[in-house]
């Protein structure tokens, strides 16, 4: 239902173009939960925003994004607005900032219905209250009348989710929906997302850098590094047997999440390279324990490895060809 | 192109939106200030006279073209016999409210003026009694014989004795019920006073006289100039000379020129404060002053005064007096005689009038030529005149216009005699005091002229005043309007009953 | 809440008293004699003395102040020497004209500064942003009196697009005075033509006031809107399918209003002073022109009254603003309790 083909997102800066998302391709099937993971700055959010037609000002989006068979890249905003919020619901990370402080929670949910002409006036408000109920908010009528600062963080995130699913969208893009929440709330929100997915037969594109979240909900996983796809595959096999060294490092750091931060650093030393100074060859090679001369010279392409695909010259899992 | 279409269209659109309902025959006069009062017993500024002069009548009027000639008004005949003046009143005159006019109104008005002691009461200060022996006769007794009384009464407005009996001072401050050519209609504070023509008036109106007069308050000279030029106002009280000279050159306008100023400006030197208490020092300043500079500033209009009284004033000695000219060498000699070379003097001058300011800088430059320093400080009028009266300033600057059509003694009393309001430098000369006191009693016109000549010479010789200039007055009149005449006995004047539209 | 308002009113009263004391004594140290003016030129010393006594000007200053303050408490603002009427009566007469100019200017200021800010903020650093900046800077750079005269020169004298110095066409009959607000009175009289005329007359004076304040107002509104653009709720709103316009008017504007209100409250002080100045330039018959003309002849009471009325206006405005903050932004209710 969603096909992304050779998507690039670039910015024209003072010193030439900076390519933040560099020709990535993937597809999401109806009903599946597709997760994009990667370090901060790897281009996850840009990818999500590009799909929703909300790439930041000054960004140039290239390639193709086919949603329900229609290419939304370059679609005029007036047309895209009929899709956004209606067919595609979006949930963001910071639930306090994501809500307008000067409008009531109910108003903001009702607005989603009103703007797409699904309900008007009192009816919209009534449906906002039932949506709040649907996302398991106790005393929904009161919360609907409250301002964002008057309710807890978990409730705010539920309200944001209620807003995103208000119009029964086909696709839900959730960009780090749990990052700002504490552990118990995080679990509840994940539960909610899972339940909603079932109830509303949602297709979910989940963006996160939290491996814990991934394990619970993912059907398939896409790993991004420095604007490129380094590995993509079914959740189970990718997590059990990561093929790309970066994926394995991510997983290791997730397992050591309880450990002091220094330990995590030693597992993945360094960080995402700056946009203007991408290394030659494999972008991960300066940080990769398996890097060779070939890695420094030749850009690895995605190819079938294990259950999925990985872009690595020296994958951790045998390629199907190797196995032959 | 687009802009041009727009700019052509815009006024049209506005005009259509606000279809003007132009009342016929309205004359709009832009005055400089709003009256404080329109009480004829208190009015004392030309913008107050604008109302009182047109709403009320006087016993006599004077010919603007020859102030020595008095014309009948509410009185038809008058005569003097020693200390007694007898006036025969016009019959059949009524006030705007319909009550008839008679001698009781004259008596009540004059008595009230004297009692209040305000406004122009100084013009009637010599009156000891007003009697009304019959409705058509008024007999005025003066303390001493006074040939000028009838002329001075040409400035005194007559109200109704019933109003005087029935209303308090506050009523008179903002209501006016006269016998004059225009009726007071309304006063919108801060905006305008509306007058309507009195069709029952005893006098005669010219062809095209206006039925309605609006006196607007337009404090800013630039606004008055632009308003007259743009046709918003028909005429205005005092348009700055530069603007006036420019406007009269334009098509659709002409100038009315005339004399009414005695000196503009006149620099008063404090005779009680060093160094100007020294007569030679004062003489040096008079000689050093650059009269041509002021004349050039006035675009060459007018004359350089030879003394206090202009040539066109009845009985003026000016023609026989020597010219006063810039004479730097003479000034240096006088300064040497005074022994005050290198002295410093301070001038606190009123900050309101451009010409005053300019003449102060001319004085400064002239004094510098002979090695005298003039420090100039500008202050509001009242503050400036207070400064010199309290001996904190060596000089003061003022404009001089007369206060009476043919009586120079009132001017002398105000400016050069002890206690005169404008005698800023506190000048005093016994011979002058005696001369001025004796003049009104002198029946012989030639002798009065002689006395006036002597009085003028005393002021000249005292070097109390530097008469910087005597400019001609220029009034802008649109070609569509006629009848305006300059009043030689008033700084600014308008007689609405003489103004008329011109085809 | 009531306690808050009570405290603010008390505070306002204190400020007013202070202003009364300061202006009163300032006016008394000017070495000029209003009685001399009142008496008129050529009046005798006795007359001047009598008038001085009538107005209590011969009393010691403290006594004069006591009398003035006593009157003030009873709503008596003293008597104007120039108009020879109670100042309260004069103020009541001239206030509507000032308020009308003030309100029209204020509305124009809000609309213009916000519109320009919205235009500018569409593409920060773009051509429109630059044009707006240049335009508003020009308005601010030119002194108000000069600007007023220049506008008058161009639009009345040269182009004849706008009329001169009054509130209504001089030769026409103005609608009957009901409220004193000419624009309102025109509507009450059911005369749209007169309303348009009155608008034409108020246009240049109001524009003069507004142009001067536009730079700061626009810059502040622009900055406030720019800051809002970065906020996450904007993304959420866009995510719901709202158009940029809907986001701007439905979401950002209200959020930006708090900082704009703060600046506006401060600007209002300038607005008030410029209105007074503009009244003098355009012969607008309001309390500013009234006080100015009185000031010129050392008629103190109207000047003090003007200071008091302006201060009062400012106090009320600040109170209103403080009451408005929680209405605009529900997060700041704590302030008033
Ligand atoms: N408006 C912008 N202008 C220029 N560069 C941008 C802009 N927005 C994002 N970028 C750059 O694009 C890159 C990817 O940003 P993105 O927000 O997609 O990262 P992310 O993977 O979502 O990271 P995080 O986990 O921190 O949200 C970053 O390096 C960022 O600096
Ligand atoms: S290509 Fe080389 S450097 Fe890149 S991930 Fe694979 S092994 Fe490491
Ligand atoms: Mg992100």
Coordinates of C-alpha atoms and ligand atoms in Angstrom, one line a residue, chain A residues 230 243-246 281-292 294-296 298-300 311-315, ligand 2:
Chain A
X230 CA 21.7 -0.5 5.7
X243 CA 23.4 -9.2 8.9
X244 CA 24.8 -5.7 9.0
X245 CA 27.4 -4.8 11.5
X246 CA 25.6 -1.6 12.4
X281 CA 32.7 3.9 0.3
X282 CA 30.6 2.4 3.1
X283 CA 29.3 5.3 5.2
X284 CA 29.7 3.2 8.3
X285 CA 33.3 2.2 7.8
X286 CA 35.0 4.7 10.2
X287 CA 33.0 3.0 13.0
X288 CA 32.8 -0.5 11.7
X289 CA 34.9 -3.2 13.4
X290 CA 34.8 -5.3 10.2
X291 CA 35.9 -2.5 7.8
X292 CA 38.4 -3.4 5.1
X294 CA 37.1 -2.5 0.0
X295 CA 34.7 -0.9 2.5
X296 CA 36.6 2.4 2.2
X298 CA 33.3 0.8 -2.7
X299 CA 29.8 1.7 -1.8
X300 CA 27.9 -1.5 -0.7
X311 CA 24.1 -3.2 2.4
X312 CA 27.5 -4.6 3.5
X313 CA 30.5 -6.1 1.9
X314 CA 31.1 -8.3 4.8
X315 CA 27.7 -9.2 6.3
Ligands
LIG2 S1 30.6 -2.6 4.3 FE1 32.4 -2.9 5.5 S2 32.4 -1.1 6.8 FE2 30.4 -1.2 5.9 S3 29.3 -2.2 7.4 FE3 30.0 -3.7 6.0 S4 31.8 -4.4 6.9 FE4 31.4 -2.6 7.9

